[in-house]
Coordinates of C-alpha atoms in Angstrom, one line a residue:
X1 CA -31.3 17.6 -52.0
X2 CA -29.2 16.2 -55.0
X3 CA -30.0 13.8 -57.7
X4 CA -27.9 10.7 -55.9
X5 CA -29.0 11.7 -52.7
X6 CA -33.0 11.6 -54.0
X7 CA -32.4 7.6 -55.1
X8 CA -30.6 6.5 -51.9
X9 CA -33.4 7.8 -50.0
X10 CA -36.0 6.7 -53.2
X11 CA -34.3 3.1 -52.7
X12 CA -34.2 3.0 -48.9
X13 CA -38.1 3.4 -48.5
X14 CA -38.8 1.6 -51.3
X15 CA -37.7 -1.2 -50.5
X16 CA -39.3 -0.4 -46.8
X17 CA -42.6 -0.1 -48.6
X18 CA -42.5 -3.2 -50.8
X19 CA -42.0 -5.3 -46.9
X20 CA -38.3 -5.8 -46.5
X21 CA -37.1 -6.0 -42.6
X22 CA -33.2 -6.1 -41.9
X23 CA -32.0 -9.5 -40.7
X24 CA -36.0 -11.4 -40.7
X25 CA -34.7 -14.1 -42.3
X26 CA -31.5 -14.7 -40.6
X27 CA -32.0 -17.7 -39.1
X28 CA -33.2 -20.0 -41.8
X29 CA -31.0 -18.1 -44.2
X30 CA -28.2 -19.2 -42.6
X31 CA -29.2 -22.8 -43.4
X32 CA -25.9 -24.1 -45.9
X33 CA -27.6 -25.3 -49.4
X34 CA -31.2 -25.3 -47.9
X35 CA -34.2 -26.6 -49.9
X36 CA -37.1 -26.2 -51.6
X37 CA -39.8 -29.8 -51.4
X38 CA -42.6 -29.9 -53.7
X39 CA -45.9 -31.7 -54.1
X40 CA -46.4 -34.7 -51.4
X41 CA -42.7 -34.5 -50.4
X42 CA -43.2 -31.8 -47.0
X43 CA -46.3 -34.1 -46.6
X44 CA -43.7 -37.3 -46.6
X45 CA -41.5 -36.1 -44.5
X46 CA -44.0 -34.9 -42.0
X47 CA -45.0 -38.7 -41.7
X48 CA -41.6 -39.9 -41.5
X49 CA -41.0 -37.1 -38.7
X50 CA -44.3 -38.5 -36.4
X51 CA -42.9 -42.2 -36.9
X52 CA -38.9 -41.0 -35.9
X53 CA -41.0 -39.3 -32.9
X54 CA -42.9 -42.9 -32.1
X55 CA -39.7 -45.0 -33.2
X56 CA -37.3 -42.9 -30.1
X57 CA -40.4 -42.7 -27.5
X58 CA -40.4 -46.6 -28.1
X59 CA -36.3 -47.3 -27.8
X60 CA -36.8 -45.2 -24.6
X61 CA -39.4 -47.2 -22.8
X62 CA -37.8 -50.8 -23.7
X63 CA -34.2 -48.8 -22.3
X64 CA -36.4 -48.2 -18.7
X65 CA -37.8 -51.7 -18.6
X66 CA -34.5 -53.3 -19.0
X67 CA -36.2 -55.0 -22.2
X68 CA -39.1 -56.5 -21.3
X69 CA -42.4 -55.3 -23.1
X70 CA -43.9 -52.6 -22.6
X71 CA -48.0 -52.9 -22.6
X72 CA -50.5 -50.0 -24.4
X73 CA -51.1 -48.1 -21.7
X74 CA -47.3 -46.5 -21.5
X75 CA -47.1 -46.2 -25.3
X76 CA -49.8 -44.1 -25.2
X77 CA -48.9 -41.7 -22.3
X78 CA -45.2 -41.5 -23.6
X79 CA -47.1 -40.2 -26.9
X80 CA -49.3 -37.9 -25.2
X81 CA -46.1 -36.2 -23.8
X82 CA -44.3 -35.5 -26.9
X83 CA -47.4 -33.9 -28.2
X84 CA -47.8 -32.2 -25.8
X85 CA -44.2 -31.1 -24.8
X86 CA -41.9 -29.4 -27.3
X87 CA -38.6 -30.0 -25.6
X88 CA -39.4 -33.0 -25.8
X89 CA -39.4 -33.7 -29.5
X90 CA -36.3 -36.0 -31.3
X91 CA -36.3 -33.6 -33.5
X92 CA -34.9 -29.9 -32.1
X93 CA -32.5 -27.5 -32.8
X94 CA -28.2 -28.4 -32.0
X95 CA -29.6 -32.7 -31.6
X96 CA -26.8 -34.2 -33.6
X97 CA -26.3 -37.2 -36.2
X98 CA -27.3 -40.4 -34.5
X99 CA -24.4 -43.3 -34.9
X100 CA -25.1 -45.0 -38.0
X101 CA -25.8 -48.2 -36.0
X102 CA -28.9 -46.2 -34.4
X103 CA -29.9 -45.3 -38.1
X104 CA -29.7 -48.6 -39.1
X105 CA -31.8 -49.4 -36.1
X106 CA -34.8 -47.5 -37.1
X107 CA -35.2 -48.1 -40.7
X108 CA -35.4 -52.0 -39.4
X109 CA -38.4 -50.8 -37.0
X110 CA -39.5 -49.5 -40.5
X111 CA -39.2 -52.4 -41.9
X112 CA -41.1 -54.5 -39.7
X113 CA -43.5 -52.6 -38.9
X114 CA -44.8 -52.1 -42.6
X115 CA -46.8 -53.9 -45.0
X116 CA -45.2 -54.3 -48.7
X117 CA -48.0 -53.5 -51.8
X118 CA -45.6 -55.2 -54.5
X119 CA -44.8 -58.1 -52.2
X120 CA -45.1 -59.2 -48.7
X121 CA -42.0 -56.8 -48.0
X122 CA -41.3 -53.7 -48.5
X123 CA -39.0 -52.8 -51.0
X124 CA -35.6 -51.3 -51.7
X125 CA -36.7 -48.5 -53.5
X126 CA -39.1 -47.9 -50.9
X127 CA -37.3 -47.7 -47.5
X128 CA -34.5 -45.6 -49.7
X129 CA -36.9 -43.1 -50.8
X130 CA -38.0 -43.3 -46.2
X131 CA -33.9 -43.2 -46.4
X132 CA -34.2 -39.8 -47.7
X133 CA -37.1 -38.0 -46.6
X134 CA -35.4 -39.1 -42.9
X135 CA -32.3 -37.6 -43.9
X136 CA -34.3 -34.4 -45.7
X137 CA -36.5 -34.3 -42.3
X138 CA -33.9 -34.5 -39.6
X139 CA -30.7 -31.8 -41.8
X140 CA -34.5 -29.2 -41.8
X141 CA -35.2 -29.9 -37.9
X142 CA -31.6 -29.7 -36.2
X143 CA -30.1 -28.0 -38.5
X144 CA -27.1 -30.7 -38.9
X145 CA -25.7 -32.4 -41.8
X146 CA -25.0 -35.9 -42.8
X147 CA -21.9 -35.9 -44.9
X148 CA -21.8 -38.3 -48.4
X149 CA -19.9 -41.1 -47.1
X150 CA -22.9 -41.7 -44.1
X151 CA -25.5 -41.2 -47.1
X152 CA -23.7 -43.8 -48.9
X153 CA -22.9 -46.5 -46.5
X154 CA -26.6 -46.3 -45.6
X155 CA -27.9 -46.9 -49.1
X156 CA -25.0 -49.6 -49.4
X157 CA -26.3 -51.4 -46.3
X158 CA -30.4 -50.9 -47.4
X159 CA -29.5 -52.2 -50.9
X160 CA -27.4 -55.5 -49.7
X161 CA -27.4 -56.5 -46.3
X162 CA -31.2 -55.7 -46.3
X163 CA -32.0 -57.5 -49.0
X164 CA -29.4 -60.5 -48.3
X165 CA -31.5 -61.2 -45.2
X166 CA -34.6 -61.2 -47.1
X167 CA -36.0 -57.5 -45.3
X168 CA -36.6 -56.1 -47.8
X169 CA -37.4 -57.0 -51.8
X170 CA -36.0 -55.6 -54.8
X171 CA -39.5 -56.2 -56.7
X172 CA -40.3 -53.1 -58.9
X173 CA -43.7 -52.1 -60.2
X174 CA -44.8 -52.4 -63.8
X175 CA -44.4 -49.5 -66.5
X176 CA -47.1 -50.1 -69.2
X177 CA -48.4 -47.3 -71.6
X178 CA -51.6 -46.2 -72.0
X179 CA -51.4 -45.3 -76.2
X180 CA -53.7 -45.1 -78.9
X181 CA -55.9 -48.3 -78.6
X182 CA -56.2 -47.6 -75.1
X183 CA -57.2 -44.2 -76.0
X184 CA -59.5 -45.4 -78.4
X185 CA -61.5 -48.0 -76.2
X186 CA -61.2 -45.4 -74.0
X187 CA -63.7 -43.2 -75.7
X188 CA -66.0 -45.9 -77.0
X189 CA -66.7 -47.6 -73.6
X190 CA -67.7 -44.2 -71.7
X191 CA -69.8 -43.0 -75.2
X192 CA -71.4 -46.3 -75.8
X193 CA -71.3 -48.2 -72.3
X194 CA -73.9 -47.8 -69.3
X195 CA -72.3 -45.9 -66.4
X196 CA -71.8 -48.1 -62.5
X197 CA -73.8 -45.4 -61.6
X198 CA -75.2 -42.3 -62.9
X199 CA -73.6 -39.9 -64.7
X200 CA -74.4 -36.0 -65.1
X201 CA -74.3 -34.9 -68.9
X202 CA -71.4 -32.6 -68.6
X203 CA -69.3 -35.0 -66.8
X204 CA -69.2 -36.6 -70.1
X205 CA -68.0 -33.7 -72.1
X206 CA -65.1 -32.7 -69.4
X207 CA -63.8 -36.3 -69.0
X208 CA -63.4 -36.7 -72.3
X209 CA -61.6 -33.6 -72.9
X210 CA -59.7 -33.4 -69.8
X211 CA -58.6 -37.2 -70.8
X212 CA -57.9 -36.4 -74.0
X213 CA -55.3 -33.4 -73.4
X214 CA -53.5 -35.8 -70.5
X215 CA -52.7 -37.5 -74.3
X216 CA -50.8 -34.8 -76.0
X217 CA -49.5 -32.5 -73.1
X218 CA -48.0 -35.1 -71.2
X219 CA -49.1 -33.9 -68.3
X220 CA -48.7 -35.3 -64.7
X221 CA -52.1 -35.5 -62.9
X222 CA -51.9 -33.4 -59.9
X223 CA -51.6 -30.3 -63.4
X224 CA -54.8 -30.7 -63.8
X225 CA -56.4 -31.5 -60.7
X226 CA -56.3 -29.7 -56.4
X227 CA -54.6 -31.4 -54.1
X228 CA -53.5 -30.5 -50.4
X229 CA -50.7 -28.4 -51.0
X230 CA -51.4 -27.2 -54.3
X231 CA -55.1 -26.7 -53.9
X232 CA -55.4 -24.0 -57.2
X233 CA -53.7 -26.7 -59.6
X234 CA -56.6 -26.9 -62.2
X235 CA -57.1 -26.1 -65.0
X236 CA -59.2 -22.7 -65.3
X237 CA -59.9 -21.1 -68.9
X238 CA -57.5 -18.0 -68.1
X239 CA -54.6 -20.9 -69.1
X240 CA -56.1 -21.5 -72.3
X241 CA -55.8 -18.8 -75.3
X242 CA -58.1 -19.9 -78.3
X243 CA -57.1 -18.9 -81.9
X244 CA -58.5 -19.3 -85.2
X245 CA -56.0 -19.4 -88.0
X246 CA -57.2 -19.1 -92.1
X247 CA -57.3 -22.5 -93.5
X248 CA -58.3 -23.4 -97.0
X249 CA -62.1 -23.3 -96.1
X250 CA -62.7 -20.7 -93.7
X251 CA -60.7 -21.3 -90.4
X252 CA -59.6 -24.0 -87.9
X253 CA -59.3 -23.8 -83.9
X254 CA -56.3 -23.9 -82.2
X255 CA -55.1 -23.5 -78.5
X256 CA -52.6 -23.6 -76.2
X257 CA -52.6 -24.5 -72.6
X258 CA -50.0 -21.6 -71.1
X259 CA -49.8 -23.5 -67.6
X260 CA -46.0 -24.7 -67.5
X261 CA -44.9 -25.4 -70.1
X262 CA -46.7 -24.0 -72.6
X263 CA -47.9 -27.6 -74.8
X264 CA -50.7 -25.8 -77.6
X265 CA -52.2 -28.3 -80.5
X266 CA -55.8 -28.1 -82.9
X267 CA -58.1 -29.6 -84.5
X268 CA -57.7 -33.3 -85.7
X269 CA -59.7 -34.7 -88.6
X270 CA -61.6 -37.1 -86.8
X271 CA -63.3 -36.4 -83.7
X272 CA -62.4 -39.6 -82.0
X273 CA -59.3 -37.3 -81.1
X274 CA -60.6 -34.2 -81.6
X275 CA -60.7 -31.8 -78.1
X276 CA -61.4 -29.0 -79.3
X277 CA -65.4 -29.6 -79.8
X278 CA -65.3 -30.8 -76.6
X279 CA -63.7 -27.7 -75.2
X280 CA -65.5 -25.2 -77.7
X281 CA -69.1 -27.4 -76.0
X282 CA -68.0 -26.1 -72.4
X283 CA -66.9 -22.6 -73.2
X284 CA -70.2 -22.1 -74.7
X285 CA -72.0 -24.1 -71.8
X286 CA -70.6 -22.0 -69.5
X287 CA -71.0 -18.7 -71.9
X288 CA -67.0 -17.9 -72.0
X289 CA -66.3 -16.8 -75.1
X290 CA -66.1 -12.7 -75.5
X291 CA -69.0 -11.5 -77.7
X292 CA -70.1 -15.1 -79.1
X293 CA -72.8 -17.3 -77.4
X294 CA -73.6 -19.7 -79.7
X295 CA -71.9 -22.6 -81.8
X296 CA -73.8 -20.7 -85.0
X297 CA -72.4 -17.4 -83.9
X298 CA -68.9 -19.1 -83.7
X299 CA -69.6 -20.4 -87.4
X300 CA -70.0 -17.1 -88.3
X301 CA -66.9 -15.7 -87.7
X302 CA -64.6 -14.4 -90.4
X303 CA -60.7 -13.7 -90.0
X304 CA -60.5 -10.2 -91.6
X305 CA -58.8 -10.2 -94.8
X306 CA -55.0 -9.2 -95.1
X307 CA -54.8 -11.3 -91.7
X308 CA -54.0 -15.0 -90.7
X309 CA -55.5 -15.7 -87.8
X310 CA -58.3 -13.8 -85.1
X311 CA -57.8 -14.0 -81.6
X312 CA -60.9 -14.8 -79.2
X313 CA -60.8 -13.5 -75.8
X314 CA -63.2 -14.5 -72.9
X315 CA -65.9 -12.5 -70.9
X316 CA -65.0 -10.7 -68.0
X317 CA -64.9 -13.4 -64.5
X318 CA -64.1 -16.1 -66.7
X319 CA -60.3 -16.3 -66.4
X320 CA -60.5 -18.0 -63.1
X321 CA -63.3 -20.2 -63.5
X322 CA -62.4 -24.1 -63.5
X323 CA -63.2 -26.0 -66.3
X324 CA -63.5 -29.4 -64.9
X325 CA -65.9 -28.5 -62.6
X326 CA -67.5 -30.0 -59.9
X327 CA -70.9 -31.5 -60.0
X328 CA -73.5 -32.1 -57.3
X329 CA -77.4 -32.8 -56.9
X330 CA -77.9 -29.5 -57.4
X331 CA -76.2 -28.5 -60.6
X332 CA -72.7 -28.2 -62.0
X333 CA -70.9 -26.0 -59.2
X334 CA -67.6 -22.8 -60.0
X335 CA -65.5 -25.8 -58.0
X336 CA -62.6 -28.2 -59.7
X337 CA -63.3 -31.4 -59.7
X338 CA -61.3 -33.7 -57.3
X339 CA -58.6 -35.8 -57.9
X340 CA -59.8 -38.7 -56.4
X341 CA -63.3 -37.9 -58.3
X342 CA -62.0 -38.0 -62.1
X343 CA -59.5 -40.9 -61.3
X344 CA -62.5 -43.0 -59.8
X345 CA -64.7 -42.3 -63.4
X346 CA -61.5 -43.4 -65.1
X347 CA -60.7 -46.2 -63.5
X348 CA -64.3 -47.4 -63.7
X349 CA -64.0 -46.6 -67.4
X350 CA -60.9 -48.9 -67.9
X351 CA -62.6 -51.4 -66.5
X352 CA -65.4 -51.9 -68.3
X353 CA -63.5 -51.2 -70.9
X354 CA -62.0 -55.0 -70.1
X355 CA -58.8 -54.3 -68.9
X356 CA -57.5 -56.2 -65.7
X357 CA -54.6 -53.9 -65.1
X358 CA -55.0 -50.2 -63.8
X359 CA -53.9 -48.0 -66.4
X360 CA -53.2 -44.4 -65.4
X361 CA -52.4 -40.7 -66.2
X362 CA -48.7 -42.1 -65.8
X363 CA -49.0 -44.5 -67.8
X364 CA -50.8 -42.0 -70.6
X365 CA -47.5 -39.6 -69.5
X366 CA -44.7 -42.9 -70.3
X367 CA -46.1 -43.4 -73.6
X368 CA -45.9 -40.1 -74.7
X369 CA -42.7 -39.7 -73.8
X370 CA -41.5 -43.2 -75.8
X371 CA -43.1 -41.6 -78.9
X372 CA -42.1 -38.0 -78.8
X373 CA -38.8 -39.2 -77.2
X374 CA -38.3 -40.3 -80.9
X375 CA -39.4 -37.7 -82.8
X376 CA -36.9 -34.5 -80.4
X377 CA -34.1 -34.7 -78.2
X378 CA -33.9 -35.3 -74.8
X379 CA -33.6 -32.1 -73.9
X380 CA -36.3 -30.9 -75.6
X381 CA -38.8 -34.2 -74.4
X382 CA -37.5 -33.7 -70.7
X383 CA -38.8 -29.9 -71.3
X384 CA -42.3 -30.8 -72.0
X385 CA -42.5 -33.4 -69.6
X386 CA -41.7 -31.0 -66.3
X387 CA -38.2 -32.6 -65.0
X388 CA -35.2 -30.2 -65.7
X389 CA -33.2 -33.3 -65.5
X390 CA -32.4 -35.7 -67.9
X391 CA -32.1 -38.4 -65.4
X392 CA -35.0 -37.9 -63.8
X393 CA -37.2 -38.8 -67.2
X394 CA -34.8 -41.7 -68.3
X395 CA -35.2 -43.3 -64.8
X396 CA -39.1 -42.3 -64.6
X397 CA -40.6 -42.4 -67.7
X398 CA -39.3 -45.6 -69.3
X399 CA -41.3 -48.7 -70.0
X400 CA -40.2 -51.9 -68.5
X401 CA -39.8 -53.4 -71.7
X402 CA -37.3 -52.6 -74.5
X403 CA -38.3 -50.5 -77.2
X404 CA -35.0 -52.2 -79.0
X405 CA -36.2 -54.3 -82.0
X406 CA -32.4 -56.0 -81.2
X407 CA -32.6 -59.0 -83.5
X408 CA -33.6 -56.5 -86.5
X409 CA -29.9 -54.4 -85.0
X410 CA -28.5 -57.4 -85.2
X411 CA -29.5 -58.4 -88.8
X412 CA -29.3 -55.2 -90.2
X413 CA -33.1 -56.0 -90.8
X414 CA -35.7 -52.7 -90.6
X415 CA -37.1 -52.4 -87.0
X416 CA -40.4 -53.8 -86.0
X417 CA -42.6 -52.3 -83.2
X418 CA -45.8 -54.7 -83.0
X419 CA -44.2 -57.3 -80.4
X420 CA -42.4 -54.2 -78.6
X421 CA -45.7 -51.9 -78.4
X422 CA -47.8 -54.8 -77.4
X423 CA -45.2 -55.8 -73.8
X424 CA -45.0 -52.3 -72.9
X425 CA -48.9 -51.4 -73.4
X426 CA -51.7 -53.3 -71.2
X427 CA -53.3 -54.9 -74.2
X428 CA -52.4 -58.1 -72.6
X429 CA -54.2 -57.5 -69.3
X430 CA -57.7 -56.4 -71.6
X431 CA -60.7 -59.2 -72.1
X432 CA -63.8 -57.6 -73.3
X433 CA -67.0 -58.2 -71.3
X434 CA -64.9 -58.2 -68.2
X435 CA -67.1 -58.4 -64.6
X436 CA -66.8 -55.1 -62.6
X437 CA -68.9 -56.9 -60.3
X438 CA -68.0 -59.7 -57.2
X439 CA -70.6 -62.0 -57.5
X440 CA -72.5 -62.0 -54.0
X441 CA -71.1 -65.4 -53.0
X442 CA -67.5 -63.6 -52.6
X443 CA -68.9 -61.1 -51.2
X444 CA -70.9 -63.0 -48.7
X445 CA -67.4 -65.1 -48.0
X446 CA -65.1 -62.0 -47.6
X447 CA -67.5 -61.4 -44.5
X448 CA -66.9 -65.2 -43.0
X449 CA -63.0 -64.4 -43.6
X450 CA -61.8 -65.5 -40.5
X451 CA -60.3 -61.7 -39.6
X452 CA -63.2 -59.8 -40.4
X453 CA -64.9 -62.3 -37.6
X454 CA -62.9 -61.5 -34.9
X455 CA -62.3 -57.8 -35.8
X456 CA -65.9 -57.8 -35.8
X457 CA -66.3 -59.5 -32.5
X458 CA -63.7 -57.5 -31.0
X459 CA -65.9 -54.3 -32.2
X460 CA -68.8 -55.2 -30.7
X461 CA -67.3 -56.1 -27.0
X462 CA -65.8 -52.6 -27.1
X463 CA -69.3 -51.2 -28.3
X464 CA -71.0 -53.2 -25.1
X465 CA -69.2 -52.8 -22.3
X466 CA -69.1 -48.3 -23.6
X467 CA -65.6 -48.4 -23.9
X468 CA -63.4 -45.4 -25.0
X469 CA -65.2 -43.6 -27.6
X470 CA -61.8 -43.3 -29.8
X471 CA -60.7 -47.0 -29.4
X472 CA -64.4 -47.7 -30.7
X473 CA -63.4 -45.5 -33.6
X474 CA -60.4 -47.1 -34.1
X475 CA -61.3 -50.8 -34.4
X476 CA -64.6 -49.4 -36.8
X477 CA -61.9 -47.9 -39.2
X478 CA -59.8 -51.0 -39.1
X479 CA -62.7 -53.4 -39.8
X480 CA -63.9 -51.9 -42.6
X481 CA -60.1 -51.3 -43.6
X482 CA -59.6 -54.9 -43.6
X483 CA -63.2 -55.5 -45.3
X484 CA -62.3 -53.3 -48.3
X485 CA -58.9 -54.7 -48.8
X486 CA -60.5 -58.3 -48.7
X487 CA -62.6 -57.2 -51.1
X488 CA -60.4 -55.2 -53.7
X489 CA -58.0 -58.7 -53.5
X490 CA -60.9 -60.9 -54.3
X491 CA -62.7 -59.1 -57.0
X492 CA -59.2 -59.3 -58.6
X493 CA -59.3 -62.8 -58.0
X494 CA -62.7 -63.4 -59.6
X495 CA -61.9 -61.5 -62.7
X496 CA -57.9 -63.3 -62.7
X497 CA -60.7 -66.8 -62.9
X498 CA -63.1 -65.3 -65.6
X499 CA -60.1 -64.3 -67.8
X500 CA -58.4 -67.5 -67.9
X501 CA -61.6 -69.1 -68.1
X502 CA -62.6 -67.2 -70.8
X503 CA -58.7 -67.6 -73.3
X504 CA -59.0 -71.1 -72.2
X505 CA -62.5 -71.2 -74.0
X506 CA -61.3 -69.3 -77.1
X507 CA -58.9 -72.0 -77.3
X508 CA -60.9 -74.8 -77.1
X509 CA -63.8 -73.4 -79.7
X510 CA -60.8 -72.9 -82.0
X511 CA -61.2 -69.6 -81.9
X512 CA -64.5 -70.3 -84.2
X513 CA -67.3 -69.4 -81.5
X514 CA -67.7 -65.5 -80.9
X515 CA -67.9 -64.4 -77.0
X516 CA -70.9 -63.3 -75.9
X517 CA -70.3 -59.8 -74.5
X518 CA -72.3 -58.7 -71.7
X519 CA -71.3 -54.9 -71.9
X520 CA -74.9 -53.3 -70.4
X521 CA -76.0 -50.4 -73.3
X522 CA -80.3 -50.8 -72.2
X523 CA -79.6 -46.9 -70.4
X524 CA -77.8 -45.4 -73.5
X525 CA -80.7 -47.1 -76.1
X526 CA -83.3 -45.1 -73.7
X527 CA -81.7 -42.2 -74.0
X528 CA -81.4 -41.8 -77.6
X529 CA -85.2 -42.8 -77.9
X530 CA -85.9 -39.7 -75.5
X531 CA -83.1 -37.3 -77.0
X532 CA -82.1 -38.3 -81.2
X533 CA -79.1 -36.3 -80.8
X534 CA -77.8 -39.0 -78.3
X535 CA -77.8 -41.6 -80.9
X536 CA -75.7 -39.2 -83.1
X537 CA -73.6 -37.6 -80.7
X538 CA -72.0 -41.4 -79.8
X539 CA -71.9 -42.3 -83.3
X540 CA -70.2 -39.4 -84.1
X541 CA -67.6 -39.3 -81.0
X542 CA -66.8 -43.0 -81.1
X543 CA -65.8 -42.7 -84.8
X544 CA -62.3 -42.9 -86.5
X545 CA -63.2 -41.5 -90.2
X546 CA -62.4 -37.9 -90.9
X547 CA -65.2 -35.7 -91.0
X548 CA -66.3 -32.8 -92.7
X549 CA -66.2 -29.3 -91.8
X550 CA -70.4 -29.2 -91.6
X551 CA -70.0 -32.7 -89.1
X552 CA -67.4 -31.1 -86.7
X553 CA -69.8 -28.1 -86.2
X554 CA -73.1 -30.6 -85.8
X555 CA -70.6 -32.2 -83.4
X556 CA -69.9 -29.5 -81.7
X557 CA -74.0 -28.7 -81.0
X558 CA -74.5 -31.5 -79.9
X559 CA -72.4 -31.8 -77.1
X560 CA -73.0 -28.0 -76.6
X561 CA -76.4 -29.4 -75.7
X562 CA -75.2 -32.2 -74.1
X563 CA -73.4 -30.4 -71.5
X564 CA -76.1 -28.0 -70.0
X565 CA -79.1 -30.1 -69.7

């Protein structure tokens, strides 16, 4: 066998060995301009597919009844038929593109059957998003394609005709920024104020660390926490590279997070902003660093003469271990902390800091984008934030208050930014001592709400008549949802009233009397008596002063001790 013949045989057998089967994907590869979707988009597509099927079934029933109302039993029967019989599916290969009037009627049904979040009606942006999900789902399931004119006509109709009819609103969600002041208040509150619920000592360290990481990476919340479509999305030790770099006095630590864009940071002279201390404490608690088990052993390290850095590595089995982990009554697990758990903790600390608004990780990302945009090009900023398209960055990561000081520009004077920073931030929504619990009389008032009373009676009737279990469970869910929604609204109303009265009082007293802060610190005071290091740690981690190397090392040792309790 000649050399060329051997190469041919090798290439064919190698491809077959690695899983190649001729024309195995011919059906999906025949689709022109096939798109791939990530994140929550496929989930939204599936929701839209189900709603489209419901609408088609409902329209068929109405037409069959001559326009007369259809009872719930017939609707349920039709829904069961559609779910069991794939041939009855409204979206299957070969189904043609519906008429423009048909698509518009579908969207009218969506609007009438939805409850707005920002306003009474669905917003234009929300309906446009639903339209894109519908187009994508329809094309994927049927292999039919909407032309550009069809899409443009639908968009124009939503933005103009439906808006004029009052079926949709043009309201937008405010975009504020979570900046340096908010981070300081978050850390001070987290380390000095008693929590509404018990927080495991390790949780103090890992929540502080991951929150700080969000501030300098500009990452989305889904980058560091698992989601249904990305179950492995979490920060693992293998994503982090730690290096000791030579400094004037010994060395300083820097590290890089190698996930999607490779952001890096290093020690900060103020422990309030120094997340390397948290990372080291967690690494020591997990016995993660090869050849180093305690902080004291790390302090003894020296960078070899003639070299400028010393690269550390993780112990075997550690790279796959999540850094921020789930904690149960039995202790620290090896599972990653869930996104919703982090959100609850983050929100509770924000609320305890006195903010009525709801700062999110995305508001940190927005603030980061604003600051970095002043120093780097749009391409560099977009690269770090993630969107490949600069237009996505400009549309989604800019605050809803302009960053331009128009007067200074007009008068050719040095630009001011203090007033702009204020109106872009959550500072307007903060009041120290903001109550976090709803008074008992207001909780009782929710129970007396007419809608809640009706739902309660309906549920009791279903139970007493021994109705179908599914109907009982559906009634229970509706009652719980209504109570939760009303309690949330009542709490916001109460907090808004409290803020207005507090600010009125400040005006009436001419600002000469200091408001009483009812923030609880009893638990922290008790812990500080049991663990003297706890009081020292609270002072250190909430201080904005420059610290010495010895003070930094003491803080790491205290954090390590806290994380292992």
